[in-house]
Every structure is written in structure tokens, then in C-alpha cells.
């Protein structure tokens, strides 16, 4: 049996894990109500897992993938109990439902492919073997975060101020975080000022990032999304550090809506731009960012209640990710190494030599 998650590394604050396997079920921190309410749900069925991903009880590309992997364990248990000879056929629709629960984060497909391979090989009752595989996915994400923190902190050495967008922290991953892992690790290296955008409309920055940092005793400064340009113009930022939902073979990067605007502003103000993501976020099958599916969420996330009726003349457009072209990115930091000035050729070097 794989080691319990809490023993992976003492650097990980286990009170900030968004998802764990506990008492034969998934224990999920409901991120919709943070920071006001810290509420955990127990998920026992595939339907509950799909709903939790779609409604963003769990969010952040790696955390979605890990939750889906544990969801496969629940689905396999159910299918095996219902028809033990046919469960490998029956579970296919569950894998499809999970894959379609959110479209942009490629870690979801990556984790499901790992679980698909396990399903092909397993004989007899699948639960313990699939659980081992899911825990392995979870632990390797934590290990990747710790490795990326080291690589990213080297790049940040000597910098005193960073800006991050959305939440790419422990809450968005298996623990510790990607962009926020680099920032955590840089504090002992002299990093002084951490700015976080609000990240409208879901407020991942205002509700999650600054809360998460506070849980670890790390001070931060929240800004409105629109204050980022002025902050850079004042010369107060050295690096922008963000996560990613999908990176294509040429280094183009999909991340939370507004990331592209930040990258353009960074270029204008000679601020460096770093993307931190595990290699499970790289989609080698897509050559450039134009082919990344961009999730559109309900207008209800944007529109005030008074406009949500048939007579209303006001509608809304709510894409929740955008694509930053590789030429606006100074470094892509992964657990296998750093790609400086990402382009197709440099990314291939990471793929085959990283
Ligand atoms: O819509 P969300 O909250 O799932 O979007 C999350 C992001 O855009 C994160 O920056 C990204 O998933 C990287 S998380 C390590």
C-alpha cells in the first residue's frame, strides 16, 4: 500500500489539502464558501464527484485531476458491485462523464488516462489497485510542487516583489501549490511583497490565495484586477508568477481569464513573467494555444440578479480562461526543469531531455 499522504513531506501543510482519501471515500474541502466557511464534504459516488468538479467545490487543474482519479476508484467500486464481469465496460461512461466535467484543465485527461491504463491491467476486485494508483497521482503532484518550488525560487532569487493571479496554491493542487509553491519557497530568499489579484468573477485570489497565505502566516496584499497595470507602472513588481491549466507543445499557456492581459502589461513594463506547472499540464498533442478549448461558464456568475430574467436587455460573456502566447512568457517551470523563452524547440528539449 502507498504511504499515507501526510508523510510525503513535512513542508506540506496538511490542513490545506483540498482533497484526500479518508475512510473509504473522498474528503473534499468545499472552496465555494471559503474563507467564511471551512466545510468538508464526503463524496461516495461518481455523480457527487462530477458535480463537485462542475460546480467548483474543487478547482485548480491538478486538484481536479486528483479528484477525478479518486472518483474513478468510487466508480469502479460501484460498477464492480453491480456487475463484476462487465465492470470494465460499464465504467467507460463514468470516465467520459469525468472527462467532460471541465474542459480546459488538461490534468483531468492526464489523470484519467493513468487510471484507464490501470483499469486495463487489473484483474479481480479493482478497488485497492486503483486506489494505489490514485494516491500515486496525488503524491507525485505534491512531489512535483516541491521540485518546482526549488526551480522557481532560483529564478526569483534577488527579487523582492511578485504578483500572482487566481489561486495556484495548495488549494488548487495535491498540496503546496505551483505558483504559490514558488512564492512560499522564495520567502526565505528575500521575497518581501506578495501581491494577489482579486480574480473576478469567482474571486479565487480574494477568497483563496490571500486566505491560504494567511493560514501559513505569510502576509500579502490584495489588489483589484484593474490595479495591476498601475502597480507595474510604479515599478513595484519584479515577476508575475502564475499557474496553468494547459500548456501546448509550443509553450502557449491557458490560465485564468486575465492572465493574458497581465502578460501584455508585464511586457510593457519590463516585468518578468513565469508560468509554473507540472508536466501533467502540458498537452503535447496540441501545437498551439488556438486549439485549447476555453470553458464558458454561466452568465449567473457575472450578471446581477436583476438582469437574470427573460425581459432583461443585458446579457453577459463569461470565458473563464484565456491563452497567453509563449513569446510573452519568460520561463515555464516544471518539475523536470525550466524552459527559458519557451517555444516549440525549447519545449521539445524538456520533453525528451527533461
Ligand atoms: O477556474 P479555476 O479556479 O479552476 O482556475 C484555476 C486556474 O486558472 C489556476 O491558475 C490553474 O488551474 C493552475 S492551479 C495550480
mmCIF file of C-alpha atoms and ligand atoms in Angstrom:
data_model
loop_
_atom_site.group_PDB
_atom_site.id
_atom_site.type_symbol
_atom_site.label_atom_id
_atom_site.label_comp_id
_atom_site.label_asym_id
_atom_site.label_seq_id
_atom_site.Cartn_x
_atom_site.Cartn_y
_atom_site.Cartn_z
ATOM 1 C CA UNK A 1 0.000 0.000 0.000
ATOM 2 C CA UNK A 2 1.223 3.520 -0.793
ATOM 3 C CA UNK A 3 2.386 5.762 2.078
ATOM 4 C CA UNK A 4 -0.276 7.990 3.688
ATOM 5 C CA UNK A 5 -0.305 11.445 2.116
ATOM 6 C CA UNK A 6 0.586 13.277 5.300
ATOM 7 C CA UNK A 7 4.012 11.612 5.371
ATOM 8 C CA UNK A 8 5.020 12.745 1.878
ATOM 9 C CA UNK A 9 6.868 15.768 3.095
ATOM 10 C CA UNK A 10 6.613 17.872 6.201
ATOM 11 C CA UNK A 11 6.823 21.015 4.033
ATOM 12 C CA UNK A 12 3.212 20.424 3.050
ATOM 13 C CA UNK A 13 0.634 21.977 5.328
ATOM 14 C CA UNK A 14 -1.854 19.114 5.503
ATOM 15 C CA UNK A 15 -4.595 21.356 6.848
ATOM 16 C CA UNK A 16 -4.679 22.956 3.378
ATOM 17 C CA UNK A 17 -5.227 19.822 1.319
ATOM 18 C CA UNK A 18 -8.287 20.345 -0.903
ATOM 19 C CA UNK A 19 -8.846 16.626 -1.436
ATOM 20 C CA UNK A 20 -7.879 13.486 0.475
ATOM 21 C CA UNK A 21 -8.958 9.860 0.614
ATOM 22 C CA UNK A 22 -10.434 9.235 4.049
ATOM 23 C CA UNK A 23 -12.498 6.345 5.453
ATOM 24 C CA UNK A 24 -13.074 4.728 2.027
ATOM 25 C CA UNK A 25 -14.370 7.963 0.474
ATOM 26 C CA UNK A 26 -13.214 11.312 -0.875
ATOM 27 C CA UNK A 27 -12.946 14.127 1.666
ATOM 28 C CA UNK A 28 -13.289 17.405 -0.176
ATOM 29 C CA UNK A 29 -12.885 20.965 1.042
ATOM 30 C CA UNK A 30 -15.740 22.981 -0.492
ATOM 31 C CA UNK A 31 -13.938 26.022 -1.969
ATOM 32 C CA UNK A 32 -17.126 27.864 -2.895
ATOM 33 C CA UNK A 33 -17.633 29.194 0.605
ATOM 34 C CA UNK A 34 -14.081 29.960 1.651
ATOM 35 C CA UNK A 35 -12.858 31.890 3.520
ATOM 36 C CA UNK A 36 -16.057 32.393 5.535
ATOM 37 C CA UNK A 37 -16.910 28.716 5.907
ATOM 38 C CA UNK A 38 -14.456 25.846 6.055
ATOM 39 C CA UNK A 39 -16.663 22.929 5.132
ATOM 40 C CA UNK A 40 -15.675 19.393 4.097
ATOM 41 C CA UNK A 41 -17.887 17.004 2.126
ATOM 42 C CA UNK A 42 -17.692 13.248 1.944
ATOM 43 C CA UNK A 43 -18.127 12.006 -1.633
ATOM 44 C CA UNK A 44 -19.165 8.375 -2.102
ATOM 45 C CA UNK A 45 -20.416 8.291 -5.691
ATOM 46 C CA UNK A 46 -19.271 9.182 -9.184
ATOM 47 C CA UNK A 47 -22.220 11.567 -9.554
ATOM 48 C CA UNK A 48 -21.107 13.519 -6.475
ATOM 49 C CA UNK A 49 -17.583 13.789 -7.873
ATOM 50 C CA UNK A 50 -18.736 15.059 -11.283
ATOM 51 C CA UNK A 51 -20.990 17.591 -9.558
ATOM 52 C CA UNK A 52 -18.168 18.730 -7.240
ATOM 53 C CA UNK A 53 -15.882 19.404 -10.227
ATOM 54 C CA UNK A 54 -18.563 21.120 -12.329
ATOM 55 C CA UNK A 55 -19.725 23.378 -9.504
ATOM 56 C CA UNK A 56 -16.123 24.163 -8.490
ATOM 57 C CA UNK A 57 -16.292 22.774 -4.979
ATOM 58 C CA UNK A 58 -12.850 21.647 -6.075
ATOM 59 C CA UNK A 59 -10.972 23.666 -8.685
ATOM 60 C CA UNK A 60 -7.455 24.237 -9.985
ATOM 61 C CA UNK A 61 -6.078 21.990 -12.714
ATOM 62 C CA UNK A 62 -4.035 19.487 -10.633
ATOM 63 C CA UNK A 63 -6.652 19.245 -7.858
ATOM 64 C CA UNK A 64 -9.340 18.499 -10.459
ATOM 65 C CA UNK A 65 -7.199 15.687 -11.913
ATOM 66 C CA UNK A 66 -6.514 14.168 -8.482
ATOM 67 C CA UNK A 67 -10.190 14.318 -7.508
ATOM 68 C CA UNK A 68 -11.148 12.632 -10.783
ATOM 69 C CA UNK A 69 -8.612 9.850 -10.118
ATOM 70 C CA UNK A 70 -10.200 9.173 -6.723
ATOM 71 C CA UNK A 71 -13.592 9.422 -8.467
ATOM 72 C CA UNK A 72 -12.557 6.508 -10.705
ATOM 73 C CA UNK A 73 -11.986 4.418 -7.548
ATOM 74 C CA UNK A 74 -15.541 5.157 -6.393
ATOM 75 C CA UNK A 75 -16.951 4.407 -9.854
ATOM 76 C CA UNK A 76 -15.048 1.119 -10.075
ATOM 77 C CA UNK A 77 -16.284 0.044 -6.654
ATOM 78 C CA UNK A 78 -19.878 0.729 -7.688
ATOM 79 C CA UNK A 79 -19.572 -0.922 -11.139
ATOM 80 C CA UNK A 80 -17.799 -3.978 -9.748
ATOM 81 C CA UNK A 81 -20.501 -4.466 -7.101
ATOM 82 C CA UNK A 82 -23.247 -4.119 -9.713
ATOM 83 C CA UNK A 83 -21.795 -6.440 -12.388
ATOM 84 C CA UNK A 84 -18.363 -7.796 -11.613
ATOM 85 C CA UNK A 85 -17.840 -9.398 -15.056
ATOM 86 C CA UNK A 86 -18.770 -6.344 -17.022
ATOM 87 C CA UNK A 87 -17.433 -3.508 -14.885
ATOM 88 C CA UNK A 88 -14.659 -2.511 -17.319
ATOM 89 C CA UNK A 89 -17.267 -1.813 -19.997
ATOM 90 C CA UNK A 90 -19.720 -0.166 -17.632
ATOM 91 C CA UNK A 91 -17.135 2.237 -16.224
ATOM 92 C CA UNK A 92 -16.383 3.776 -19.634
ATOM 93 C CA UNK A 93 -19.357 6.162 -19.421
ATOM 94 C CA UNK A 94 -18.141 7.241 -15.955
ATOM 95 C CA UNK A 95 -14.721 8.088 -17.376
ATOM 96 C CA UNK A 96 -16.417 10.126 -20.104
ATOM 97 C CA UNK A 97 -18.576 11.980 -17.560
ATOM 98 C CA UNK A 98 -15.484 12.867 -15.546
ATOM 99 C CA UNK A 99 -13.530 13.927 -18.648
ATOM 100 C CA UNK A 100 -16.328 16.279 -19.678
ATOM 101 C CA UNK A 101 -16.814 17.841 -16.254
ATOM 102 C CA UNK A 102 -14.438 20.755 -17.032
ATOM 103 C CA UNK A 103 -12.895 21.264 -20.474
ATOM 104 C CA UNK A 104 -9.764 23.406 -20.186
ATOM 105 C CA UNK A 105 -7.615 21.800 -17.464
ATOM 106 C CA UNK A 106 -5.746 19.004 -19.240
ATOM 107 C CA UNK A 107 -4.593 17.434 -15.945
ATOM 108 C CA UNK A 108 -8.070 15.935 -15.814
ATOM 109 C CA UNK A 109 -7.497 13.940 -19.037
ATOM 110 C CA UNK A 110 -3.966 13.128 -17.960
ATOM 111 C CA UNK A 111 -5.121 11.626 -14.640
ATOM 112 C CA UNK A 112 -7.961 9.737 -16.325
ATOM 113 C CA UNK A 113 -5.532 8.246 -18.849
ATOM 114 C CA UNK A 114 -3.343 6.982 -15.986
ATOM 115 C CA UNK A 115 -6.406 5.397 -14.402
ATOM 116 C CA UNK A 116 -7.531 3.926 -17.769
ATOM 117 C CA UNK A 117 -4.191 2.118 -18.068
ATOM 118 C CA UNK A 118 -4.626 0.674 -14.576
ATOM 119 C CA UNK A 119 -8.159 -0.439 -15.418
ATOM 120 C CA UNK A 120 -6.872 -2.342 -18.479
ATOM 121 C CA UNK A 121 -4.403 -4.334 -16.369
ATOM 122 C CA UNK A 122 -6.378 -5.003 -13.199
ATOM 123 C CA UNK A 123 -7.902 -8.414 -12.521
ATOM 124 C CA UNK A 124 -10.499 -9.203 -9.870
ATOM 125 C CA UNK A 125 -11.702 -6.568 -7.386
ATOM 126 C CA UNK A 126 -10.207 -3.280 -8.685
ATOM 127 C CA UNK A 127 -10.587 -1.046 -5.642
ATOM 128 C CA UNK A 128 -7.253 -1.378 -3.866
ATOM 129 C CA UNK A 129 -5.168 -1.297 -7.059
ATOM 130 C CA UNK A 130 -6.984 1.757 -8.401
ATOM 131 C CA UNK A 131 -6.733 3.458 -5.022
ATOM 132 C CA UNK A 132 -2.974 2.898 -5.018
ATOM 133 C CA UNK A 133 -2.822 4.466 -8.498
ATOM 134 C CA UNK A 134 -4.872 7.498 -7.412
ATOM 135 C CA UNK A 135 -2.721 8.014 -4.305
ATOM 136 C CA UNK A 136 0.350 7.767 -6.518
ATOM 137 C CA UNK A 137 -1.040 10.529 -8.770
ATOM 138 C CA UNK A 138 -1.717 12.641 -5.678
ATOM 139 C CA UNK A 139 1.710 12.086 -4.131
ATOM 140 C CA UNK A 140 3.580 12.701 -7.359
ATOM 141 C CA UNK A 141 1.773 16.029 -7.723
ATOM 142 C CA UNK A 142 2.947 17.031 -4.249
ATOM 143 C CA UNK A 143 6.495 15.969 -5.078
ATOM 144 C CA UNK A 144 6.306 17.926 -8.357
ATOM 145 C CA UNK A 145 5.210 21.033 -6.481
ATOM 146 C CA UNK A 146 8.180 20.803 -4.136
ATOM 147 C CA UNK A 147 10.580 20.361 -7.066
ATOM 148 C CA UNK A 148 9.053 23.304 -8.956
ATOM 149 C CA UNK A 149 9.325 25.441 -5.827
ATOM 150 C CA UNK A 150 13.103 24.901 -5.857
ATOM 151 C CA UNK A 151 13.462 25.667 -9.582
ATOM 152 C CA UNK A 152 11.207 28.702 -9.464
ATOM 153 C CA UNK A 153 12.824 30.099 -6.315
ATOM 154 C CA UNK A 154 16.194 30.053 -8.098
ATOM 155 C CA UNK A 155 14.740 32.290 -10.807
ATOM 156 C CA UNK A 156 13.205 34.608 -8.236
ATOM 157 C CA UNK A 157 16.434 34.932 -6.218
ATOM 158 C CA UNK A 158 17.155 38.600 -5.543
ATOM 159 C CA UNK A 159 13.611 39.708 -6.421
ATOM 160 C CA UNK A 160 11.610 41.486 -3.793
ATOM 161 C CA UNK A 161 8.066 41.673 -5.198
ATOM 162 C CA UNK A 162 5.756 39.336 -7.100
ATOM 163 C CA UNK A 163 2.194 39.421 -8.363
ATOM 164 C CA UNK A 164 0.115 36.258 -8.701
ATOM 165 C CA UNK A 165 -3.279 35.713 -10.308
ATOM 166 C CA UNK A 166 -6.117 33.325 -9.440
ATOM 167 C CA UNK A 167 -5.185 30.628 -6.936
ATOM 168 C CA UNK A 168 -2.363 28.296 -7.904
ATOM 169 C CA UNK A 169 -1.672 27.222 -4.362
ATOM 170 C CA UNK A 170 -2.209 24.207 -2.125
ATOM 171 C CA UNK A 171 -5.941 24.552 -2.687
ATOM 172 C CA UNK A 172 -5.525 24.109 -6.450
ATOM 173 C CA UNK A 173 -3.174 21.113 -6.305
ATOM 174 C CA UNK A 174 -2.316 17.988 -4.353
ATOM 175 C CA UNK A 175 -0.781 20.327 -1.751
ATOM 176 C CA UNK A 176 1.761 23.194 -1.511
ATOM 177 C CA UNK A 177 0.942 24.721 -4.895
ATOM 178 C CA UNK A 178 2.597 25.581 -8.200
ATOM 179 C CA UNK A 179 2.948 29.376 -8.477
ATOM 180 C CA UNK A 180 2.247 29.779 -4.778
ATOM 181 C CA UNK A 181 4.736 26.995 -4.009
ATOM 182 C CA UNK A 182 7.458 29.024 -5.721
ATOM 183 C CA UNK A 183 6.356 32.097 -3.784
ATOM 184 C CA UNK A 184 6.278 30.188 -0.457
ATOM 185 C CA UNK A 185 9.768 28.867 -1.086
ATOM 186 C CA UNK A 186 11.095 32.338 -2.017
ATOM 187 C CA UNK A 187 10.225 33.986 1.256
ATOM 188 C CA UNK A 188 13.453 32.813 2.889
ATOM 189 C CA UNK A 189 15.336 34.159 -0.160
ATOM 190 C CA UNK A 190 14.352 37.751 0.479
ATOM 191 C CA UNK A 191 10.981 37.963 -1.250
ATOM 192 C CA UNK A 192 9.136 40.703 0.604
ATOM 193 C CA UNK A 193 5.976 41.753 -1.186
ATOM 194 C CA UNK A 194 3.355 39.346 -2.458
ATOM 195 C CA UNK A 195 0.501 40.897 -4.384
ATOM 196 C CA UNK A 196 -2.571 38.882 -5.359
ATOM 197 C CA UNK A 197 -5.262 39.907 -7.810
ATOM 198 C CA UNK A 198 -8.898 39.541 -6.774
ATOM 199 C CA UNK A 199 -9.529 37.409 -9.885
ATOM 200 C CA UNK A 200 -13.066 38.294 -10.866
ATOM 201 C CA UNK A 201 -15.653 36.936 -11.191
ATOM 202 C CA UNK A 202 -15.099 33.911 -8.944
ATOM 203 C CA UNK A 203 -12.594 35.722 -6.681
ATOM 204 C CA UNK A 204 -10.046 32.915 -6.386
ATOM 205 C CA UNK A 205 -7.430 35.494 -5.385
ATOM 206 C CA UNK A 206 -9.534 37.385 -2.856
ATOM 207 C CA UNK A 207 -11.161 34.344 -1.303
ATOM 208 C CA UNK A 208 -8.490 31.642 -1.635
ATOM 209 C CA UNK A 209 -4.946 32.915 -2.294
ATOM 210 C CA UNK A 210 -4.688 35.512 0.441
ATOM 211 C CA UNK A 211 -6.535 33.200 2.858
ATOM 212 C CA UNK A 212 -4.179 30.345 2.076
ATOM 213 C CA UNK A 213 -1.138 32.547 2.634
ATOM 214 C CA UNK A 214 -2.587 33.815 5.899
ATOM 215 C CA UNK A 215 -3.067 30.206 7.097
ATOM 216 C CA UNK A 216 0.698 29.810 6.665
ATOM 217 C CA UNK A 217 1.455 33.109 8.407
ATOM 218 C CA UNK A 218 2.536 34.827 5.161
ATOM 219 C CA UNK A 219 1.457 38.465 4.634
ATOM 220 C CA UNK A 220 0.082 39.503 1.239
ATOM 221 C CA UNK A 221 -1.573 42.469 -0.443
ATOM 222 C CA UNK A 222 -4.803 42.106 -2.382
ATOM 223 C CA UNK A 223 -5.392 44.336 -5.423
ATOM 224 C CA UNK A 224 -8.319 44.700 -7.783
ATOM 225 C CA UNK A 225 -7.618 43.067 -11.148
ATOM 226 C CA UNK A 226 -7.555 46.501 -12.756
ATOM 227 C CA UNK A 227 -4.861 47.843 -10.397
ATOM 228 C CA UNK A 228 -2.209 45.501 -11.829
ATOM 229 C CA UNK A 229 -1.133 47.856 -14.628
ATOM 230 C CA UNK A 230 -0.697 50.818 -12.298
ATOM 231 C CA UNK A 231 1.237 48.652 -9.825
ATOM 232 C CA UNK A 232 3.664 47.643 -12.596
ATOM 233 C CA UNK A 233 3.897 51.192 -13.889
ATOM 234 C CA UNK A 234 5.005 52.262 -10.401
ATOM 235 C CA UNK A 235 7.848 49.740 -10.657
ATOM 236 C CA UNK A 236 6.597 47.696 -7.727
ATOM 237 C CA UNK A 237 6.672 44.226 -9.326
ATOM 238 C CA UNK A 238 9.684 42.140 -10.398
ATOM 239 C CA UNK A 239 7.929 38.969 -11.521
ATOM 240 C CA UNK A 240 4.420 37.815 -12.300
ATOM 241 C CA UNK A 241 4.090 34.169 -11.225
ATOM 242 C CA UNK A 242 1.046 32.161 -12.338
ATOM 243 C CA UNK A 243 -0.106 28.572 -12.759
ATOM 244 C CA UNK A 244 -1.557 26.967 -15.885
ATOM 245 C CA UNK A 245 -4.493 24.848 -16.978
ATOM 246 C CA UNK A 246 -2.981 23.695 -20.257
ATOM 247 C CA UNK A 247 0.347 24.387 -21.946
ATOM 248 C CA UNK A 248 0.664 23.449 -25.611
ATOM 249 C CA UNK A 249 3.694 22.000 -27.405
ATOM 250 C CA UNK A 250 4.956 25.495 -28.312
ATOM 251 C CA UNK A 251 4.601 26.895 -24.768
ATOM 252 C CA UNK A 252 1.342 28.809 -25.249
ATOM 253 C CA UNK A 253 -0.462 28.738 -21.907
ATOM 254 C CA UNK A 254 -4.131 28.716 -20.935
ATOM 255 C CA UNK A 255 -4.758 30.045 -17.450
ATOM 256 C CA UNK A 256 -7.404 32.012 -15.578
ATOM 257 C CA UNK A 257 -9.057 34.801 -17.544
ATOM 258 C CA UNK A 258 -6.953 37.944 -17.210
ATOM 259 C CA UNK A 259 -3.604 36.156 -17.381
ATOM 260 C CA UNK A 260 -3.087 37.297 -20.988
ATOM 261 C CA UNK A 261 -3.736 40.913 -20.026
ATOM 262 C CA UNK A 262 -1.209 40.632 -17.199
ATOM 263 C CA UNK A 263 1.387 39.204 -19.604
ATOM 264 C CA UNK A 264 0.871 42.134 -22.013
ATOM 265 C CA UNK A 265 1.243 44.602 -19.167
ATOM 266 C CA UNK A 266 4.343 42.788 -17.962
ATOM 267 C CA UNK A 267 5.941 43.141 -21.400
ATOM 268 C CA UNK A 268 5.116 46.852 -21.461
ATOM 269 C CA UNK A 269 6.740 47.397 -18.056
ATOM 270 C CA UNK A 270 9.743 45.019 -18.354
ATOM 271 C CA UNK A 271 8.308 42.772 -15.639
ATOM 272 C CA UNK A 272 9.290 39.087 -15.944
ATOM 273 C CA UNK A 273 6.563 36.508 -16.444
ATOM 274 C CA UNK A 274 6.769 32.963 -15.027
ATOM 275 C CA UNK A 275 4.371 30.036 -15.563
ATOM 276 C CA UNK A 276 4.669 27.215 -13.013
ATOM 277 C CA UNK A 277 3.009 23.895 -13.834
ATOM 278 C CA UNK A 278 3.732 20.172 -13.617
ATOM 279 C CA UNK A 279 4.347 18.292 -16.864
ATOM 280 C CA UNK A 280 0.863 16.770 -16.447
ATOM 281 C CA UNK A 281 -0.372 20.239 -17.538
ATOM 282 C CA UNK A 282 1.450 20.028 -20.882
ATOM 283 C CA UNK A 283 -0.678 18.846 -23.798
ATOM 284 C CA UNK A 284 1.870 17.619 -26.331
ATOM 285 C CA UNK A 285 -0.952 16.762 -28.761
ATOM 286 C CA UNK A 286 -1.793 20.425 -29.353
ATOM 287 C CA UNK A 287 0.682 22.579 -31.233
ATOM 288 C CA UNK A 288 -0.541 25.994 -30.186
ATOM 289 C CA UNK A 289 -2.955 27.752 -27.911
ATOM 290 C CA UNK A 290 -5.610 28.441 -30.543
ATOM 291 C CA UNK A 291 -6.759 24.832 -30.226
ATOM 292 C CA UNK A 292 -7.253 24.854 -26.454
ATOM 293 C CA UNK A 293 -10.946 24.543 -25.519
ATOM 294 C CA UNK A 294 -11.875 27.559 -23.421
ATOM 295 C CA UNK A 295 -14.539 27.000 -20.797
ATOM 296 C CA UNK A 296 -17.502 29.377 -20.817
ATOM 297 C CA UNK A 297 -19.341 29.408 -17.519
ATOM 298 C CA UNK A 298 -22.850 30.509 -16.687
ATOM 299 C CA UNK A 299 -23.689 34.199 -17.010
ATOM 300 C CA UNK A 300 -25.092 33.950 -13.481
ATOM 301 C CA UNK A 301 -21.504 34.239 -12.199
ATOM 302 C CA UNK A 302 -21.374 37.747 -13.683
ATOM 303 C CA UNK A 303 -24.873 39.165 -14.027
ATOM 304 C CA UNK A 304 -26.562 40.848 -11.087
ATOM 305 C CA UNK A 305 -29.875 39.136 -10.178
ATOM 306 C CA UNK A 306 -31.974 41.980 -11.582
ATOM 307 C CA UNK A 307 -30.745 41.133 -15.111
ATOM 308 C CA UNK A 308 -31.395 37.416 -14.860
ATOM 309 C CA UNK A 309 -34.882 37.358 -16.348
ATOM 310 C CA UNK A 310 -36.438 36.990 -19.806
ATOM 311 C CA UNK A 311 -37.199 40.697 -20.228
ATOM 312 C CA UNK A 312 -33.648 41.794 -19.463
ATOM 313 C CA UNK A 313 -31.690 43.518 -22.251
ATOM 314 C CA UNK A 314 -28.412 42.745 -20.507
ATOM 315 C CA UNK A 315 -26.545 39.537 -21.176
ATOM 316 C CA UNK A 316 -23.001 38.511 -20.259
ATOM 317 C CA UNK A 317 -19.967 36.788 -21.767
ATOM 318 C CA UNK A 318 -18.054 34.680 -19.277
ATOM 319 C CA UNK A 319 -14.994 32.874 -20.665
ATOM 320 C CA UNK A 320 -13.047 31.761 -17.604
ATOM 321 C CA UNK A 321 -9.649 31.149 -19.209
ATOM 322 C CA UNK A 322 -7.520 32.869 -21.826
ATOM 323 C CA UNK A 323 -4.342 31.960 -23.678
ATOM 324 C CA UNK A 324 -1.031 33.720 -23.177
ATOM 325 C CA UNK A 325 1.227 33.314 -26.232
ATOM 326 C CA UNK A 326 4.599 31.758 -25.457
ATOM 327 C CA UNK A 327 6.504 34.838 -26.610
ATOM 328 C CA UNK A 328 5.105 36.781 -23.634
ATOM 329 C CA UNK A 329 6.420 34.162 -21.184
ATOM 330 C CA UNK A 330 9.985 34.316 -19.814
ATOM 331 C CA UNK A 331 10.029 30.915 -18.118
ATOM 332 C CA UNK A 332 7.925 27.772 -17.842
ATOM 333 C CA UNK A 333 8.859 25.986 -14.615
ATOM 334 C CA UNK A 334 8.061 22.269 -14.366
ATOM 335 C CA UNK A 335 9.199 19.504 -12.010
ATOM 336 C CA UNK A 336 11.524 18.251 -14.754
ATOM 337 C CA UNK A 337 13.242 21.554 -15.326
ATOM 338 C CA UNK A 338 12.816 25.113 -16.533
ATOM 339 C CA UNK A 339 12.167 26.227 -20.094
ATOM 340 C CA UNK A 340 13.530 29.737 -20.640
ATOM 341 C CA UNK A 341 11.918 31.652 -23.522
ATOM 342 C CA UNK A 342 9.509 28.815 -24.349
ATOM 343 C CA UNK A 343 8.935 27.913 -27.987
ATOM 344 C CA UNK A 344 8.409 24.649 -29.809
ATOM 345 C CA UNK A 345 12.094 23.741 -29.876
ATOM 346 C CA UNK A 346 12.786 24.548 -26.211
ATOM 347 C CA UNK A 347 9.681 22.685 -25.106
ATOM 348 C CA UNK A 348 10.783 19.597 -27.058
ATOM 349 C CA UNK A 349 14.072 19.652 -25.161
ATOM 350 C CA UNK A 350 12.146 19.479 -21.901
ATOM 351 C CA UNK A 351 10.018 16.667 -23.305
ATOM 352 C CA UNK A 352 12.911 14.437 -24.312
ATOM 353 C CA UNK A 353 15.783 15.571 -22.076
ATOM 354 C CA UNK A 354 13.953 16.909 -19.004
HETATM 355 O O1 LIG B 1 -11.390 28.037 -12.620
HETATM 356 P P1 LIG B 1 -10.300 27.543 -11.731
HETATM 357 O O2 LIG B 1 -10.318 28.136 -10.366
HETATM 358 O O3 LIG B 1 -10.237 26.021 -11.711
HETATM 359 O O4 LIG B 1 -8.965 28.042 -12.437
HETATM 360 C C1 LIG B 1 -7.738 27.763 -11.842
HETATM 361 C C2 LIG B 1 -6.590 28.384 -12.536
HETATM 362 O O5 LIG B 1 -6.709 29.043 -13.536
HETATM 363 C C3 LIG B 1 -5.231 28.081 -11.957
HETATM 364 O O6 LIG B 1 -4.364 29.150 -12.152
HETATM 365 C C4 LIG B 1 -4.666 26.848 -12.657
HETATM 366 O O7 LIG B 1 -5.573 25.786 -12.608
HETATM 367 C C5 LIG B 1 -3.384 26.417 -12.067
HETATM 368 S S1 LIG B 1 -3.626 25.683 -10.481
HETATM 369 C C6 LIG B 1 -2.152 25.138 -9.895
#
